[in-house]
PDB file of C-alpha atoms in Angstrom:
ATOM      1  CA  UNK A 232      -5.744  11.713 -11.513  1.00 56.00           C
ATOM      2  CA  UNK A 233      -4.033   9.510  -8.928  1.00 64.00           C
ATOM      3  CA  UNK A 234      -1.906   7.391 -11.217  1.00 90.00           C
ATOM      4  CA  UNK A 235       1.467   5.954 -10.432  1.00 95.00           C
ATOM      5  CA  UNK A 236       3.041   3.938 -13.240  1.00 96.00           C
ATOM      6  CA  UNK A 237       5.718   1.266 -12.951  1.00 97.00           C
ATOM      7  CA  UNK A 238       7.857  -0.546 -15.498  1.00 97.00           C
ATOM      8  CA  UNK A 239       8.458  -3.307 -16.242  1.00 97.00           C
ATOM      9  CA  UNK A 240       5.380  -5.235 -15.167  1.00 96.00           C
ATOM     10  CA  UNK A 241       7.364  -8.462 -14.878  1.00 97.00           C
ATOM     11  CA  UNK A 242      11.111  -9.076 -14.564  1.00 97.00           C
ATOM     12  CA  UNK A 243      13.145 -12.254 -14.436  1.00 96.00           C
ATOM     13  CA  UNK A 244      16.818 -11.928 -13.569  1.00 94.00           C
ATOM     14  CA  UNK A 245      19.748 -14.070 -12.602  1.00 91.00           C
ATOM     15  CA  UNK A 246      21.720 -13.538  -9.427  1.00 90.00           C
ATOM     16  CA  UNK A 247      24.582 -11.895 -11.340  1.00 89.00           C
ATOM     17  CA  UNK A 248      22.435  -9.517 -13.366  1.00 90.00           C
ATOM     18  CA  UNK A 249      21.956  -5.798 -12.955  1.00 95.00           C
ATOM     19  CA  UNK A 250      18.491  -4.422 -13.625  1.00 96.00           C
ATOM     20  CA  UNK A 251      16.404  -1.386 -12.740  1.00 97.00           C
ATOM     21  CA  UNK A 252      12.795  -0.788 -11.821  1.00 98.00           C
ATOM     22  CA  UNK A 253      11.168   2.488 -12.761  1.00 98.00           C
ATOM     23  CA  UNK A 254       8.337   4.450 -11.215  1.00 98.00           C
ATOM     24  CA  UNK A 255       6.712   7.648 -12.421  1.00 97.00           C
ATOM     25  CA  UNK A 256       4.012   9.987 -11.150  1.00 96.00           C
ATOM     26  CA  UNK A 257       2.697  13.254 -12.529  1.00 90.00           C
ATOM     27  CA  UNK A 258       0.567  14.333  -9.601  1.00 93.00           C
ATOM     28  CA  UNK A 259       3.105  16.850  -8.308  1.00 93.00           C
ATOM     29  CA  UNK A 260       3.762  14.663  -5.289  1.00 94.00           C
ATOM     30  CA  UNK A 261       6.998  15.364  -3.441  1.00 94.00           C
ATOM     31  CA  UNK A 262       7.290  12.054  -1.578  1.00 94.00           C
ATOM     32  CA  UNK A 263       7.919   8.695  -3.214  1.00 96.00           C
ATOM     33  CA  UNK A 264       8.258   5.250  -1.689  1.00 96.00           C
ATOM     34  CA  UNK A 265       9.484   1.753  -2.515  1.00 98.00           C
ATOM     35  CA  UNK A 266       7.800  -1.251  -0.926  1.00 98.00           C
ATOM     36  CA  UNK A 267       8.384  -4.982  -1.153  1.00 98.00           C
ATOM     37  CA  UNK A 268       5.425  -7.339  -0.946  1.00 97.00           C
ATOM     38  CA  UNK A 269       5.671 -11.093  -0.544  1.00 96.00           C
ATOM     39  CA  UNK A 270       2.718 -13.298  -1.409  1.00 92.00           C
ATOM     40  CA  UNK A 271      -0.250 -13.066   0.966  1.00 87.00           C
ATOM     41  CA  UNK A 272       1.486 -10.417   3.102  1.00 94.00           C
ATOM     42  CA  UNK A 273       1.091  -6.665   3.462  1.00 96.00           C
ATOM     43  CA  UNK A 274       3.756  -4.449   1.867  1.00 97.00           C
ATOM     44  CA  UNK A 275       7.010  -3.710   3.701  1.00 97.00           C
ATOM     45  CA  UNK A 276       8.508  -0.250   3.412  1.00 96.00           C
ATOM     46  CA  UNK A 277      12.010  -0.103   1.923  1.00 97.00           C
ATOM     47  CA  UNK A 278      12.810   3.529   1.094  1.00 97.00           C
ATOM     48  CA  UNK A 279      11.258   6.994   1.253  1.00 95.00           C
ATOM     49  CA  UNK A 280      12.319   9.988  -0.820  1.00 95.00           C
ATOM     50  CA  UNK A 281      11.172  13.463   0.096  1.00 93.00           C
ATOM     51  CA  UNK A 282      11.925  16.349  -2.251  1.00 94.00           C
ATOM     52  CA  UNK A 283      14.287  14.061  -4.168  1.00 95.00           C
ATOM     53  CA  UNK A 284      16.367  13.277  -1.100  1.00 95.00           C
ATOM     54  CA  UNK A 285      16.503   9.919   0.643  1.00 95.00           C
ATOM     55  CA  UNK A 286      14.716  10.323   3.963  1.00 93.00           C
ATOM     56  CA  UNK A 287      14.214   6.753   5.087  1.00 93.00           C
ATOM     57  CA  UNK A 288      16.142   3.530   4.448  1.00 94.00           C
ATOM     58  CA  UNK A 289      14.584   0.655   6.354  1.00 93.00           C
ATOM     59  CA  UNK A 290      17.895  -1.203   6.689  1.00 93.00           C
ATOM     60  CA  UNK A 291      17.609  -2.527   3.163  1.00 96.00           C
ATOM     61  CA  UNK A 292      20.584  -4.574   1.838  1.00 96.00           C
ATOM     62  CA  UNK A 293      22.937  -2.641  -0.425  1.00 96.00           C
ATOM     63  CA  UNK A 294      22.073  -4.852  -3.388  1.00 96.00           C
ATOM     64  CA  UNK A 295      19.015  -2.582  -3.639  1.00 97.00           C
ATOM     65  CA  UNK A 296      19.983   0.973  -4.616  1.00 97.00           C
ATOM     66  CA  UNK A 297      17.318   3.657  -4.971  1.00 98.00           C
ATOM     67  CA  UNK A 298      17.624   6.777  -7.052  1.00 97.00           C
ATOM     68  CA  UNK A 299      15.370   9.806  -7.496  1.00 96.00           C
ATOM     69  CA  UNK A 300      16.500  11.704 -10.628  1.00 95.00           C
ATOM     70  CA  UNK A 301      13.701  14.261 -10.338  1.00 93.00           C
ATOM     71  CA  UNK A 302      10.455  14.829  -8.508  1.00 90.00           C
ATOM     72  CA  UNK A 303       8.456  12.628 -10.902  1.00 95.00           C
ATOM     73  CA  UNK A 304      10.768   9.652 -11.208  1.00 97.00           C
ATOM     74  CA  UNK A 305      11.985   6.980  -8.854  1.00 98.00           C
ATOM     75  CA  UNK A 306      14.286   4.116  -9.759  1.00 98.00           C
ATOM     76  CA  UNK A 307      15.350   1.005  -7.912  1.00 98.00           C
ATOM     77  CA  UNK A 308      18.619  -0.475  -9.111  1.00 98.00           C
ATOM     78  CA  UNK A 309      19.090  -4.177  -8.495  1.00 97.00           C
ATOM     79  CA  UNK A 310      22.398  -6.037  -8.400  1.00 95.00           C
ATOM     80  CA  UNK A 311      23.417  -9.482  -7.196  1.00 93.00           C
ATOM     81  CA  UNK A 312      19.987 -10.319  -5.869  1.00 94.00           C
ATOM     82  CA  UNK A 313      19.084 -13.539  -4.103  1.00 95.00           C
ATOM     83  CA  UNK A 314      16.149 -15.843  -4.859  1.00 95.00           C
ATOM     84  CA  UNK A 315      14.489 -14.699  -1.620  1.00 96.00           C
ATOM     85  CA  UNK A 316      14.284 -11.196  -3.121  1.00 97.00           C
ATOM     86  CA  UNK A 317      11.624 -12.472  -5.513  1.00 97.00           C
ATOM     87  CA  UNK A 318       8.505 -10.433  -4.726  1.00 97.00           C
ATOM     88  CA  UNK A 319       6.153  -7.721  -5.949  1.00 97.00           C
ATOM     89  CA  UNK A 320       7.874  -4.328  -5.770  1.00 98.00           C
ATOM     90  CA  UNK A 321       5.477  -1.466  -5.306  1.00 97.00           C
ATOM     91  CA  UNK A 322       6.071   2.228  -5.760  1.00 97.00           C
ATOM     92  CA  UNK A 323       3.895   4.803  -4.033  1.00 96.00           C
ATOM     93  CA  UNK A 324       3.702   8.565  -3.814  1.00 95.00           C
ATOM     94  CA  UNK A 325       2.095  11.161  -1.584  1.00 93.00           C
ATOM     95  CA  UNK A 326       1.705  14.911  -1.632  1.00 91.00           C
ATOM     96  CA  UNK A 327       4.291  15.331   1.086  1.00 83.00           C
ATOM     97  CA  UNK A 328       6.149  12.886   3.324  1.00 83.00           C
ATOM     98  CA  UNK A 329       5.157  14.352   6.649  1.00 76.00           C
ATOM     99  CA  UNK A 330       3.027  17.433   7.128  1.00 69.00           C
ATOM    100  CA  UNK A 331       2.447  19.016  10.523  1.00 68.00           C
ATOM    101  CA  UNK A 332       2.702  15.717  12.359  1.00 64.00           C
ATOM    102  CA  UNK A 333       0.526  13.553  10.162  1.00 69.00           C
ATOM    103  CA  UNK A 334       1.064  11.362   7.147  1.00 74.00           C
ATOM    104  CA  UNK A 335      -0.315  12.074   3.697  1.00 82.00           C
ATOM    105  CA  UNK A 336      -2.325   9.485   1.819  1.00 89.00           C
ATOM    106  CA  UNK A 337      -0.147   7.177  -0.264  1.00 92.00           C
ATOM    107  CA  UNK A 338      -1.119   6.167  -3.796  1.00 94.00           C
ATOM    108  CA  UNK A 339       0.345   2.972  -5.169  1.00 95.00           C
ATOM    109  CA  UNK A 340       1.395   1.815  -8.598  1.00 95.00           C
ATOM    110  CA  UNK A 341       0.605  -1.588 -10.136  1.00 95.00           C
ATOM    111  CA  UNK A 342       3.945  -3.056  -9.110  1.00 96.00           C
ATOM    112  CA  UNK A 343       6.764  -4.990 -10.758  1.00 97.00           C
ATOM    113  CA  UNK A 344       6.709  -8.720 -10.190  1.00 97.00           C
ATOM    114  CA  UNK A 345      10.334  -9.805  -9.820  1.00 97.00           C
ATOM    115  CA  UNK A 346      11.631 -13.358 -10.063  1.00 97.00           C
ATOM    116  CA  UNK A 347      15.275 -14.011  -9.196  1.00 96.00           C
ATOM    117  CA  UNK A 348      16.679 -17.281 -10.482  1.00 94.00           C
TER     118      UNK A 348
ATOM    119  CA  UNK B  26       2.956   0.255  19.468  1.00 84.00           C
ATOM    120  CA  UNK B  27       0.251   0.864  16.894  1.00 88.00           C
ATOM    121  CA  UNK B  28      -1.400  -2.161  15.309  1.00 94.00           C
ATOM    122  CA  UNK B  29      -4.250  -3.202  13.029  1.00 97.00           C
ATOM    123  CA  UNK B  30      -6.212  -6.428  13.317  1.00 97.00           C
ATOM    124  CA  UNK B  31      -8.369  -7.755  10.504  1.00 96.00           C
ATOM    125  CA  UNK B  32     -10.666 -10.720  10.384  1.00 87.00           C
ATOM    126  CA  UNK B  33      -9.000 -13.775   8.954  1.00 83.00           C
ATOM    127  CA  UNK B  34      -9.979 -14.948   5.525  1.00 86.00           C
ATOM    128  CA  UNK B  35     -10.806 -16.128   3.128  1.00 95.00           C
ATOM    129  CA  UNK B  36     -14.301 -14.733   3.260  1.00 96.00           C
ATOM    130  CA  UNK B  37     -16.530 -16.464   0.727  1.00 97.00           C
ATOM    131  CA  UNK B  38     -19.880 -14.960  -0.257  1.00 97.00           C
ATOM    132  CA  UNK B  39     -22.422 -15.335  -3.003  1.00 97.00           C
ATOM    133  CA  UNK B  40     -23.036 -12.504  -5.441  1.00 97.00           C
ATOM    134  CA  UNK B  41     -25.396  -9.807  -4.086  1.00 96.00           C
ATOM    135  CA  UNK B  42     -24.678 -10.768  -0.473  1.00 97.00           C
ATOM    136  CA  UNK B  43     -23.949  -8.168   2.213  1.00 97.00           C
ATOM    137  CA  UNK B  44     -20.282  -7.788   3.082  1.00 97.00           C
ATOM    138  CA  UNK B  45     -18.600  -6.871   6.337  1.00 97.00           C
ATOM    139  CA  UNK B  46     -14.845  -7.123   6.859  1.00 97.00           C
ATOM    140  CA  UNK B  47     -13.886  -6.282  10.415  1.00 97.00           C
ATOM    141  CA  UNK B  48     -10.931  -4.058  11.239  1.00 97.00           C
ATOM    142  CA  UNK B  49      -9.906  -2.883  14.701  1.00 97.00           C
ATOM    143  CA  UNK B  50      -6.889  -0.838  15.632  1.00 96.00           C
ATOM    144  CA  UNK B  51      -4.666   0.122  18.519  1.00 95.00           C
ATOM    145  CA  UNK B  52      -3.164   3.597  18.499  1.00 91.00           C
ATOM    146  CA  UNK B  53      -1.982   6.070  21.114  1.00 84.00           C
ATOM    147  CA  UNK B  54      -3.263   9.165  19.347  1.00 83.00           C
ATOM    148  CA  UNK B  55      -5.657  10.021  16.534  1.00 85.00           C
ATOM    149  CA  UNK B  56      -4.828   7.929  13.498  1.00 91.00           C
ATOM    150  CA  UNK B  57      -5.979   8.242   9.917  1.00 92.00           C
ATOM    151  CA  UNK B  58      -7.555   5.020   8.682  1.00 95.00           C
ATOM    152  CA  UNK B  59      -7.491   3.461   5.233  1.00 96.00           C
ATOM    153  CA  UNK B  60      -8.811   0.547   3.246  1.00 98.00           C
ATOM    154  CA  UNK B  61      -6.691  -0.568   0.307  1.00 97.00           C
ATOM    155  CA  UNK B  62      -7.732  -3.246  -2.198  1.00 97.00           C
ATOM    156  CA  UNK B  63      -5.474  -5.532  -4.209  1.00 96.00           C
ATOM    157  CA  UNK B  64      -7.067  -7.333  -7.149  1.00 95.00           C
ATOM    158  CA  UNK B  65      -5.406 -10.570  -8.326  1.00 92.00           C
ATOM    159  CA  UNK B  66      -2.024  -9.908  -9.911  1.00 88.00           C
ATOM    160  CA  UNK B  67      -2.238  -6.148  -9.381  1.00 90.00           C
ATOM    161  CA  UNK B  68      -0.919  -3.410  -7.130  1.00 92.00           C
ATOM    162  CA  UNK B  69      -2.694  -1.688  -4.255  1.00 94.00           C
ATOM    163  CA  UNK B  70      -5.515   0.764  -4.798  1.00 94.00           C
ATOM    164  CA  UNK B  71      -6.783   3.172  -2.190  1.00 95.00           C
ATOM    165  CA  UNK B  72     -10.423   2.234  -1.670  1.00 97.00           C
ATOM    166  CA  UNK B  73     -11.439   4.757   0.993  1.00 97.00           C
ATOM    167  CA  UNK B  74     -10.138   6.651   3.993  1.00 95.00           C
ATOM    168  CA  UNK B  75     -11.230   8.565   7.088  1.00 95.00           C
ATOM    169  CA  UNK B  76      -9.124  11.022   9.019  1.00 91.00           C
ATOM    170  CA  UNK B  77     -11.147  11.721  12.175  1.00 90.00           C
ATOM    171  CA  UNK B  78     -13.695  10.112  14.433  1.00 93.00           C
ATOM    172  CA  UNK B  79     -17.190   9.587  12.975  1.00 95.00           C
ATOM    173  CA  UNK B  80     -15.966  10.271   9.436  1.00 95.00           C
ATOM    174  CA  UNK B  81     -17.409   7.903   6.863  1.00 97.00           C
ATOM    175  CA  UNK B  82     -15.286   6.983   3.871  1.00 96.00           C
ATOM    176  CA  UNK B  83     -17.058   5.655   0.784  1.00 97.00           C
ATOM    177  CA  UNK B  84     -16.180   4.572  -2.732  1.00 96.00           C
ATOM    178  CA  UNK B  85     -17.546   2.119  -5.328  1.00 95.00           C
ATOM    179  CA  UNK B  86     -20.400   1.121  -2.995  1.00 97.00           C
ATOM    180  CA  UNK B  87     -18.036   0.364  -0.102  1.00 98.00           C
ATOM    181  CA  UNK B  88     -18.293   2.261   3.174  1.00 98.00           C
ATOM    182  CA  UNK B  89     -16.411   2.386   6.462  1.00 98.00           C
ATOM    183  CA  UNK B  90     -16.996   4.582   9.512  1.00 98.00           C
ATOM    184  CA  UNK B  91     -14.222   5.650  11.881  1.00 97.00           C
ATOM    185  CA  UNK B  92     -15.464   4.585  15.330  1.00 96.00           C
ATOM    186  CA  UNK B  93     -13.195   5.890  18.052  1.00 94.00           C
ATOM    187  CA  UNK B  94     -15.235   4.411  20.890  1.00 94.00           C
ATOM    188  CA  UNK B  95     -14.799   0.884  19.531  1.00 96.00           C
ATOM    189  CA  UNK B  96     -11.473   1.571  17.736  1.00 96.00           C
ATOM    190  CA  UNK B  97     -12.926   0.073  14.586  1.00 97.00           C
ATOM    191  CA  UNK B  98     -13.113   0.784  10.860  1.00 98.00           C
ATOM    192  CA  UNK B  99     -15.212  -2.043   9.432  1.00 98.00           C
ATOM    193  CA  UNK B 100     -15.631  -2.268   5.669  1.00 98.00           C
ATOM    194  CA  UNK B 101     -19.176  -2.830   4.353  1.00 98.00           C
ATOM    195  CA  UNK B 102     -20.908  -3.215   1.017  1.00 98.00           C
ATOM    196  CA  UNK B 103     -24.573  -3.836   0.507  1.00 96.00           C
ATOM    197  CA  UNK B 104     -24.397  -6.093  -2.541  1.00 96.00           C
ATOM    198  CA  UNK B 105     -21.106  -7.624  -3.656  1.00 97.00           C
ATOM    199  CA  UNK B 106     -20.182  -8.615  -7.199  1.00 97.00           C
ATOM    200  CA  UNK B 107     -17.800 -11.241  -8.536  1.00 97.00           C
ATOM    201  CA  UNK B 108     -15.509  -8.362  -9.547  1.00 96.00           C
ATOM    202  CA  UNK B 109     -15.071  -7.440  -5.860  1.00 97.00           C
ATOM    203  CA  UNK B 110     -12.993 -10.587  -5.340  1.00 97.00           C
ATOM    204  CA  UNK B 111      -9.663  -9.309  -4.042  1.00 97.00           C
ATOM    205  CA  UNK B 112      -7.531  -8.926  -0.935  1.00 97.00           C
ATOM    206  CA  UNK B 113      -8.545  -6.031   1.309  1.00 98.00           C
ATOM    207  CA  UNK B 114      -6.029  -4.353   3.624  1.00 98.00           C
ATOM    208  CA  UNK B 115      -6.918  -2.091   6.529  1.00 98.00           C
ATOM    209  CA  UNK B 116      -4.158   0.355   7.480  1.00 96.00           C
ATOM    210  CA  UNK B 117      -3.457   3.371   9.653  1.00 94.00           C
ATOM    211  CA  UNK B 118      -1.036   6.225   9.988  1.00 90.00           C
ATOM    212  CA  UNK B 119      -0.569   8.234  13.139  1.00 84.00           C
ATOM    213  CA  UNK B 120       1.130  11.476  13.976  1.00 76.00           C
ATOM    214  CA  UNK B 121       4.770  11.654  13.107  1.00 71.00           C
ATOM    215  CA  UNK B 122       5.168   7.884  12.712  1.00 74.00           C
ATOM    216  CA  UNK B 123       6.012   7.648   9.025  1.00 78.00           C
ATOM    217  CA  UNK B 124       5.025   4.010   8.684  1.00 84.00           C
ATOM    218  CA  UNK B 125       1.727   2.813   7.275  1.00 91.00           C
ATOM    219  CA  UNK B 126       0.657   0.164   9.799  1.00 94.00           C
ATOM    220  CA  UNK B 127      -1.036  -2.673   7.934  1.00 96.00           C
ATOM    221  CA  UNK B 128      -3.457  -5.373   8.846  1.00 97.00           C
ATOM    222  CA  UNK B 129      -2.706  -8.874   7.572  1.00 96.00           C
ATOM    223  CA  UNK B 130      -5.220  -8.573   4.730  1.00 97.00           C
ATOM    224  CA  UNK B 131      -8.498 -10.375   4.136  1.00 97.00           C
ATOM    225  CA  UNK B 132      -9.072 -12.348   0.972  1.00 97.00           C
ATOM    226  CA  UNK B 133     -12.605 -11.995  -0.356  1.00 97.00           C
ATOM    227  CA  UNK B 134     -14.042 -14.559  -2.768  1.00 97.00           C
ATOM    228  CA  UNK B 135     -17.382 -13.857  -4.426  1.00 97.00           C
ATOM    229  CA  UNK B 136     -19.113 -16.770  -6.146  1.00 96.00           C
ATOM    230  CA  UNK B 137     -21.658 -16.242  -8.925  1.00 94.00           C
TER     231      UNK B 137
END
């Protein structure tokens, strides 16, 4: 089973709202990722968690706040977003983040389509 | 730096036609290569992968062979269906570079 689940599927929020995206995997993976994907573009990496610790932050604005409560769950807290933040937000996981100098295969969830008004 | 180049789309084919989507890469070492597929309105699914030269990845009738001599990983399918309509992304990872390096994506449209 290579399933990553994400909720909600769709989200509409105002620029003053606070909302959260959730991601879950039960594959025993120890690395989890957040990506942002704009229409007709490949995904852009935002954050990487390895063993529940933040390993990579790709200079993401502080209005995006990730959280990894345990090895199966990954949240992305959203606050004071801008209309240009509207996108598909994808979660992914892999067995490990980096193993002996190579990258593990990443498995993606279905995404949350976010619209900021 | 590392890069992936895919043929520009959209690629439009009739059902049961033969499919090739070209992918070439630039890398300093020995990358792992991937094809991901994104169906309309959905997330990314791993379609197939290859981790060393001459490996052939295959899944759902799709195949791609890791060709080091031509630095290519072309995606092929012998007979496409309308349900194969999607955007296909070629990607690589290499060594300790944690980033997945993506191609621009190729939109495939299959007409009945």
